[in-house]
mmCIF file of C-alpha atoms in Angstrom:
data_model
loop_
_atom_site.group_PDB
_atom_site.id
_atom_site.type_symbol
_atom_site.label_atom_id
_atom_site.label_comp_id
_atom_site.label_asym_id
_atom_site.label_seq_id
_atom_site.Cartn_x
_atom_site.Cartn_y
_atom_site.Cartn_z
ATOM 1 C CA MET A 7 174.921 48.650 6.363
ATOM 2 C CA GLY A 8 176.877 45.622 7.266
ATOM 3 C CA ALA A 9 178.473 44.710 10.199
ATOM 4 C CA LEU A 10 181.961 45.061 8.908
ATOM 5 C CA ARG A 11 182.565 48.328 8.126
ATOM 6 C CA PRO A 12 185.328 51.026 9.357
ATOM 7 C CA VAL A 13 185.133 51.172 13.472
ATOM 8 C CA GLY A 14 186.458 53.553 15.844
ATOM 9 C CA ARG A 15 189.783 53.308 17.686
ATOM 10 C CA THR A 16 188.658 52.673 21.267
ATOM 11 C CA LEU A 17 188.791 49.204 22.281
ATOM 12 C CA LEU A 18 190.028 47.949 19.173
ATOM 13 C CA ARG A 19 189.902 44.155 20.288
ATOM 14 C CA ASP A 20 186.607 44.342 21.698
ATOM 15 C CA THR A 21 185.367 46.574 18.736
ATOM 16 C CA ALA A 22 186.510 43.714 16.180
ATOM 17 C CA TYR A 23 185.430 40.900 18.219
ATOM 18 C CA ALA A 24 181.901 42.382 18.177
ATOM 19 C CA ALA A 25 181.810 43.347 14.285
ATOM 20 C CA ILE A 26 183.022 39.615 13.279
ATOM 21 C CA ARG A 27 180.907 38.095 15.660
ATOM 22 C CA ASP A 28 177.650 39.952 14.460
ATOM 23 C CA ALA A 29 178.704 39.508 10.779
ATOM 24 C CA ILE A 30 178.785 35.674 11.699
ATOM 25 C CA VAL A 31 175.386 35.904 13.669
ATOM 26 C CA CYS A 32 173.403 37.718 10.705
ATOM 27 C CA GLY A 33 175.025 35.782 7.922
ATOM 28 C CA GLU A 34 177.278 38.338 6.185
ATOM 29 C CA LEU A 35 180.312 35.464 7.019
ATOM 30 C CA PRO A 36 178.284 32.793 6.134
ATOM 31 C CA PRO A 37 179.042 28.775 7.639
ATOM 32 C CA GLY A 38 182.295 27.794 5.785
ATOM 33 C CA GLU A 39 183.622 31.176 4.685
ATOM 34 C CA PRO A 40 187.352 31.393 5.186
ATOM 35 C CA VAL A 41 188.148 34.301 7.209
ATOM 36 C CA ARG A 42 191.795 35.927 6.736
ATOM 37 C CA ASP A 43 192.787 38.241 9.382
ATOM 38 C CA ALA A 44 194.577 40.703 6.667
ATOM 39 C CA ASP A 45 191.064 41.026 4.928
ATOM 40 C CA LEU A 46 189.179 41.685 7.868
ATOM 41 C CA ALA A 47 191.393 44.135 8.926
ATOM 42 C CA VAL A 48 191.233 45.787 5.989
ATOM 43 C CA ARG A 49 187.646 45.747 5.923
ATOM 44 C CA LEU A 50 187.208 47.488 9.731
ATOM 45 C CA GLY A 51 189.950 49.712 9.248
ATOM 46 C CA LEU A 52 192.237 48.217 12.059
ATOM 47 C CA SER A 53 195.623 46.685 12.350
ATOM 48 C CA ARG A 54 195.887 42.633 12.273
ATOM 49 C CA ALA A 55 196.723 42.668 15.840
ATOM 50 C CA PRO A 56 192.976 43.129 17.164
ATOM 51 C CA VAL A 57 191.497 41.147 14.503
ATOM 52 C CA ARG A 58 193.862 38.127 15.346
ATOM 53 C CA ASP A 59 192.855 38.727 19.286
ATOM 54 C CA ALA A 60 189.271 38.833 17.860
ATOM 55 C CA LEU A 61 189.165 35.505 15.817
ATOM 56 C CA ALA A 62 190.812 33.770 18.606
ATOM 57 C CA ARG A 63 188.325 34.644 21.068
ATOM 58 C CA LEU A 64 185.611 33.588 18.424
ATOM 59 C CA ALA A 65 187.390 30.462 18.228
ATOM 60 C CA GLU A 66 187.136 29.413 21.783
ATOM 61 C CA GLU A 67 183.262 30.600 21.333
ATOM 62 C CA GLY A 68 183.114 28.263 18.904
ATOM 63 C CA LEU A 69 182.003 30.648 16.158
ATOM 64 C CA VAL A 70 185.018 30.096 14.338
ATOM 65 C CA GLU A 71 187.493 27.313 13.954
ATOM 66 C CA THR A 72 191.185 27.342 12.938
ATOM 67 C CA LYS A 73 193.950 24.637 11.390
ATOM 68 C CA PRO A 74 197.250 25.859 12.205
ATOM 69 C CA GLN A 75 199.205 26.562 8.850
ATOM 70 C CA SER A 76 195.913 25.672 7.012
ATOM 71 C CA TYR A 77 192.808 27.555 7.299
ATOM 72 C CA THR A 78 190.589 29.948 9.579
ATOM 73 C CA ARG A 79 186.865 29.833 8.754
ATOM 74 C CA VAL A 80 183.680 30.139 10.251
ATOM 75 C CA THR A 81 182.224 27.060 11.773
ATOM 76 C CA ARG A 82 179.207 25.207 10.401
ATOM 77 C CA LEU A 83 175.953 25.349 12.245
ATOM 78 C CA ASP A 84 176.077 22.496 14.946
ATOM 79 C CA PRO A 85 172.542 21.363 16.251
ATOM 80 C CA ARG A 86 174.268 19.886 19.368
ATOM 81 C CA ALA A 87 176.339 23.010 20.003
ATOM 82 C CA VAL A 88 173.499 25.246 19.835
ATOM 83 C CA ARG A 89 171.255 22.615 22.224
ATOM 84 C CA GLU A 90 174.061 22.717 24.708
ATOM 85 C CA ALA A 91 174.367 26.218 24.366
ATOM 86 C CA ALA A 92 170.282 26.594 24.729
ATOM 87 C CA VAL A 93 170.426 24.562 27.993
ATOM 88 C CA VAL A 94 173.062 26.817 29.417
ATOM 89 C CA VAL A 95 171.325 30.151 28.343
ATOM 90 C CA ARG A 96 167.664 28.873 29.606
ATOM 91 C CA ALA A 97 169.268 28.045 33.213
ATOM 92 C CA MET A 98 170.921 31.162 33.345
ATOM 93 C CA HIS A 99 168.005 33.351 32.332
ATOM 94 C CA GLU A 100 165.829 31.425 34.647
ATOM 95 C CA LEU A 101 168.443 32.217 37.415
ATOM 96 C CA ALA A 102 168.479 35.728 36.387
ATOM 97 C CA ALA A 103 164.446 36.160 36.540
ATOM 98 C CA ARG A 104 164.365 34.408 39.815
ATOM 99 C CA THR A 105 166.765 36.291 41.403
ATOM 100 C CA GLY A 106 166.284 39.660 39.586
ATOM 101 C CA VAL A 107 162.735 40.148 40.091
ATOM 102 C CA PRO A 108 162.737 41.076 43.428
ATOM 103 C CA LEU A 109 165.294 43.536 42.821
ATOM 104 C CA LEU A 110 163.218 45.076 39.966
ATOM 105 C CA TRP A 111 161.900 48.574 40.063
ATOM 106 C CA ALA A 112 159.525 50.380 37.912
ATOM 107 C CA ASP A 113 161.842 51.781 35.407
ATOM 108 C CA GLY A 114 163.303 48.285 35.110
ATOM 109 C CA VAL A 115 159.418 47.174 33.993
ATOM 110 C CA THR A 116 159.044 49.963 31.868
ATOM 111 C CA ALA A 117 162.328 49.337 29.996
ATOM 112 C CA MET A 118 161.385 45.846 29.613
ATOM 113 C CA ARG A 119 157.859 47.019 27.830
ATOM 114 C CA GLU A 120 159.605 49.471 25.661
ATOM 115 C CA ALA A 121 162.064 46.828 24.270
ATOM 116 C CA ASN A 122 159.239 44.292 23.428
ATOM 117 C CA ASP A 123 157.524 47.359 21.565
ATOM 118 C CA ARG A 124 160.500 47.565 19.598
ATOM 119 C CA PHE A 125 160.572 44.146 19.117
ATOM 120 C CA VAL A 126 157.081 43.957 17.873
ATOM 121 C CA ARG A 127 157.813 46.966 15.265
ATOM 122 C CA ALA A 128 160.694 45.737 13.909
ATOM 123 C CA THR A 129 158.938 42.120 13.270
ATOM 124 C CA ARG A 130 156.553 43.750 11.423
ATOM 125 C CA THR A 131 158.901 45.853 9.213
ATOM 126 C CA GLY A 132 161.012 42.997 8.715
ATOM 127 C CA GLU A 133 164.207 43.835 10.504
ATOM 128 C CA VAL A 134 165.767 40.733 11.951
ATOM 129 C CA GLY A 135 168.639 42.469 13.368
ATOM 130 C CA ALA A 136 166.660 45.091 15.174
ATOM 131 C CA ALA A 137 164.099 42.570 16.382
ATOM 132 C CA LEU A 138 166.752 40.657 18.296
ATOM 133 C CA ARG A 139 168.480 43.239 19.356
ATOM 134 C CA ALA A 140 165.057 44.345 21.168
ATOM 135 C CA ASP A 141 164.717 40.702 22.684
ATOM 136 C CA ASP A 142 168.125 40.698 24.375
ATOM 137 C CA ASP A 143 167.407 44.167 25.312
ATOM 138 C CA LEU A 144 164.300 43.009 27.143
ATOM 139 C CA HIS A 145 165.801 40.143 28.687
ATOM 140 C CA ASP A 146 169.010 41.674 29.845
ATOM 141 C CA VAL A 147 167.173 43.852 31.854
ATOM 142 C CA LEU A 148 166.813 40.904 34.555
ATOM 143 C CA VAL A 149 170.240 39.999 33.565
ATOM 144 C CA ARG A 150 171.550 43.158 34.936
ATOM 145 C CA THR A 151 168.945 43.934 37.766
ATOM 146 C CA CYS A 152 170.061 40.152 39.404
ATOM 147 C CA GLY A 153 173.742 41.623 39.470
ATOM 148 C CA ASN A 154 175.278 38.099 38.852
ATOM 149 C CA ARG A 155 178.380 38.804 36.929
ATOM 150 C CA ALA A 156 178.816 34.990 36.258
ATOM 151 C CA VAL A 157 175.651 34.948 34.953
ATOM 152 C CA ALA A 158 175.885 37.839 32.747
ATOM 153 C CA ALA A 159 179.010 36.459 31.352
ATOM 154 C CA THR A 160 177.465 32.767 30.504
ATOM 155 C CA ILE A 161 174.725 34.288 28.458
ATOM 156 C CA ALA A 162 177.395 36.750 26.601
ATOM 157 C CA ARG A 163 179.284 33.492 25.878
ATOM 158 C CA PHE A 164 176.879 31.324 24.494
ATOM 159 C CA THR A 165 174.352 33.426 23.112
ATOM 160 C CA PRO A 166 175.493 34.339 19.852
ATOM 161 C CA LEU A 167 175.720 30.629 18.955
ATOM 162 C CA LEU A 168 171.737 30.751 19.104
ATOM 163 C CA ARG A 169 171.180 33.929 17.591
ATOM 164 C CA ARG A 170 172.955 32.653 14.643
ATOM 165 C CA LEU A 171 170.618 29.844 14.016
ATOM 166 C CA GLU A 172 167.457 32.383 14.717
ATOM 167 C CA TRP A 173 168.422 34.842 12.281
ATOM 168 C CA ARG A 174 167.938 32.031 9.724
ATOM 169 C CA ARG A 175 164.695 30.850 11.147
ATOM 170 C CA PHE A 176 163.043 34.173 11.978
ATOM 171 C CA ALA A 177 159.404 34.652 10.794
ATOM 172 C CA GLU A 178 156.967 37.314 11.919
ATOM 173 C CA ALA A 179 154.219 35.150 12.958
ATOM 174 C CA GLY A 180 156.303 32.977 15.434
ATOM 175 C CA ALA A 181 157.942 36.434 16.564
ATOM 176 C CA LEU A 182 154.603 37.821 17.232
ATOM 177 C CA GLU A 183 153.542 35.309 19.612
ATOM 178 C CA SER A 184 156.921 35.680 21.169
ATOM 179 C CA ALA A 185 155.818 39.132 21.645
ATOM 180 C CA ALA A 186 152.825 38.082 23.763
ATOM 181 C CA ARG A 187 154.961 35.871 25.872
ATOM 182 C CA HIS A 188 157.279 38.550 26.401
ATOM 183 C CA GLU A 189 153.991 40.520 27.580
ATOM 184 C CA ARG A 190 153.280 37.577 30.151
ATOM 185 C CA LEU A 191 156.866 37.790 31.266
ATOM 186 C CA ILE A 192 156.709 41.506 32.007
ATOM 187 C CA ASP A 193 153.479 41.388 33.737
ATOM 188 C CA ALA A 194 154.800 38.545 36.019
ATOM 189 C CA CYS A 195 157.929 41.081 36.742
ATOM 190 C CA ALA A 196 155.201 44.256 37.373
ATOM 191 C CA ALA A 197 153.473 41.915 39.848
ATOM 192 C CA GLY A 198 156.937 40.815 41.494
ATOM 193 C CA ASP A 199 156.180 37.325 40.793
ATOM 194 C CA ALA A 200 159.420 35.450 40.591
ATOM 195 C CA ASP A 201 158.338 32.202 40.351
ATOM 196 C CA GLU A 202 156.084 32.718 37.492
ATOM 197 C CA ALA A 203 158.594 35.289 35.601
ATOM 198 C CA ALA A 204 161.166 32.280 35.988
ATOM 199 C CA ARG A 205 158.500 29.594 35.026
ATOM 200 C CA ILE A 206 157.828 31.938 31.703
ATOM 201 C CA THR A 207 161.486 32.708 30.964
ATOM 202 C CA ALA A 208 162.290 29.014 31.389
ATOM 203 C CA ARG A 209 159.695 28.196 28.766
ATOM 204 C CA ILE A 210 160.595 31.180 26.392
ATOM 205 C CA TRP A 211 164.431 29.848 26.170
ATOM 206 C CA ARG A 212 163.593 26.230 26.293
ATOM 207 C CA SER A 213 162.114 26.369 22.770
ATOM 208 C CA LEU A 214 165.457 27.129 21.267
ATOM 209 C CA GLU A 215 166.451 23.358 22.099
ATOM 210 C CA ASP A 216 163.894 22.191 20.104
ATOM 211 C CA LEU A 217 164.800 24.956 17.521
ATOM 212 C CA ALA A 218 168.234 23.146 17.225
ATOM 213 C CA ASP A 219 166.997 19.709 16.910
ATOM 214 C CA ASP A 220 164.810 21.388 13.747
ATOM 215 C CA GLN A 221 167.246 23.247 12.189
ATOM 216 C CA ASP A 222 167.006 20.945 9.111
ATOM 217 C CA GLY A 223 163.143 21.269 9.093
ATOM 218 C CA THR A 224 161.208 23.276 6.504
ATOM 219 C CA ALA A 225 159.368 25.418 8.880
ATOM 220 C CA ALA A 226 160.938 29.251 9.546
ATOM 221 C CA VAL A 227 160.177 30.191 13.187
ATOM 222 C CA HIS A 228 161.594 32.365 15.820
ATOM 223 C CA GLY A 229 163.220 30.697 19.075
ATOM 224 C CA ASP A 230 160.386 31.528 21.125
ATOM 225 C CA GLN A 231 157.814 30.172 18.889
ATOM 226 C CA ALA A 232 159.597 26.393 17.855
ATOM 227 C CA ARG A 233 156.605 24.615 19.504
ATOM 228 C CA PRO A 234 153.234 25.720 20.657
ATOM 229 C CA THR A 235 152.866 27.322 23.667
ATOM 230 C CA PRO A 236 150.554 25.698 26.282
ATOM 231 C CA ALA A 237 147.514 27.785 27.623
ATOM 232 C CA ASP A 238 148.102 29.727 30.630
ATOM 233 C CA GLY A 239 147.717 27.225 33.501
ATOM 234 C CA GLU A 240 148.319 23.771 31.274
ATOM 235 C CA GLN A 241 151.635 21.996 32.356
ATOM 236 C CA ASP A 242 154.888 22.790 30.279
ATOM 237 C CA ILE A 243 156.401 19.684 28.946
ATOM 238 C CA ALA A 244 160.256 19.576 28.620
ATOM 239 C CA PRO A 245 161.071 17.711 25.680
#
């Protein structure tokens, strides 16, 4: 079922925002697609007011562009915007890992392992949306644990730009390698090694910068596997 379907009556502005954002990320609303608040309101079963609010927020976040009295449309993929977002998201996740690991309880580690199991299952069945949601759930454990609301808000603000590209470039082989990286991250968290967790986290998210640079290439890859992984103990070289 698509993202654009009737929604409940609570938190209408936020629900409309999430539904339209997800439709853009997964390509249900493709780049360059005109979007009209009246049409979206009908599809979502809402009035136009929360849809207009959602579109304004999406415009601020770079997923929608508007020219007054002319058009509102889904933005086209912009490698520079994705790369800049990837740099910010990487820094925030690295900070979340460094400050969250010392506060992480055993149930947090368990939640990360369960999320990675869901990630693997979804990858093997070709459920890209479920895989990316599981990936978000895994990393969100550290984001929530660190307790820094600015970190959480920044990640929420910029991650959709990255997921939009990842959705188009997802491939099983790369995703399964990502699962192995996740396992190394989880092991570092379980051992209470914040420095190692931050290092692995930085490598995971840094590769999205390369994915943005290579988005016009022919190989379909998941963001965590945009370039070869250095063997354990080798120096990771920034792009």
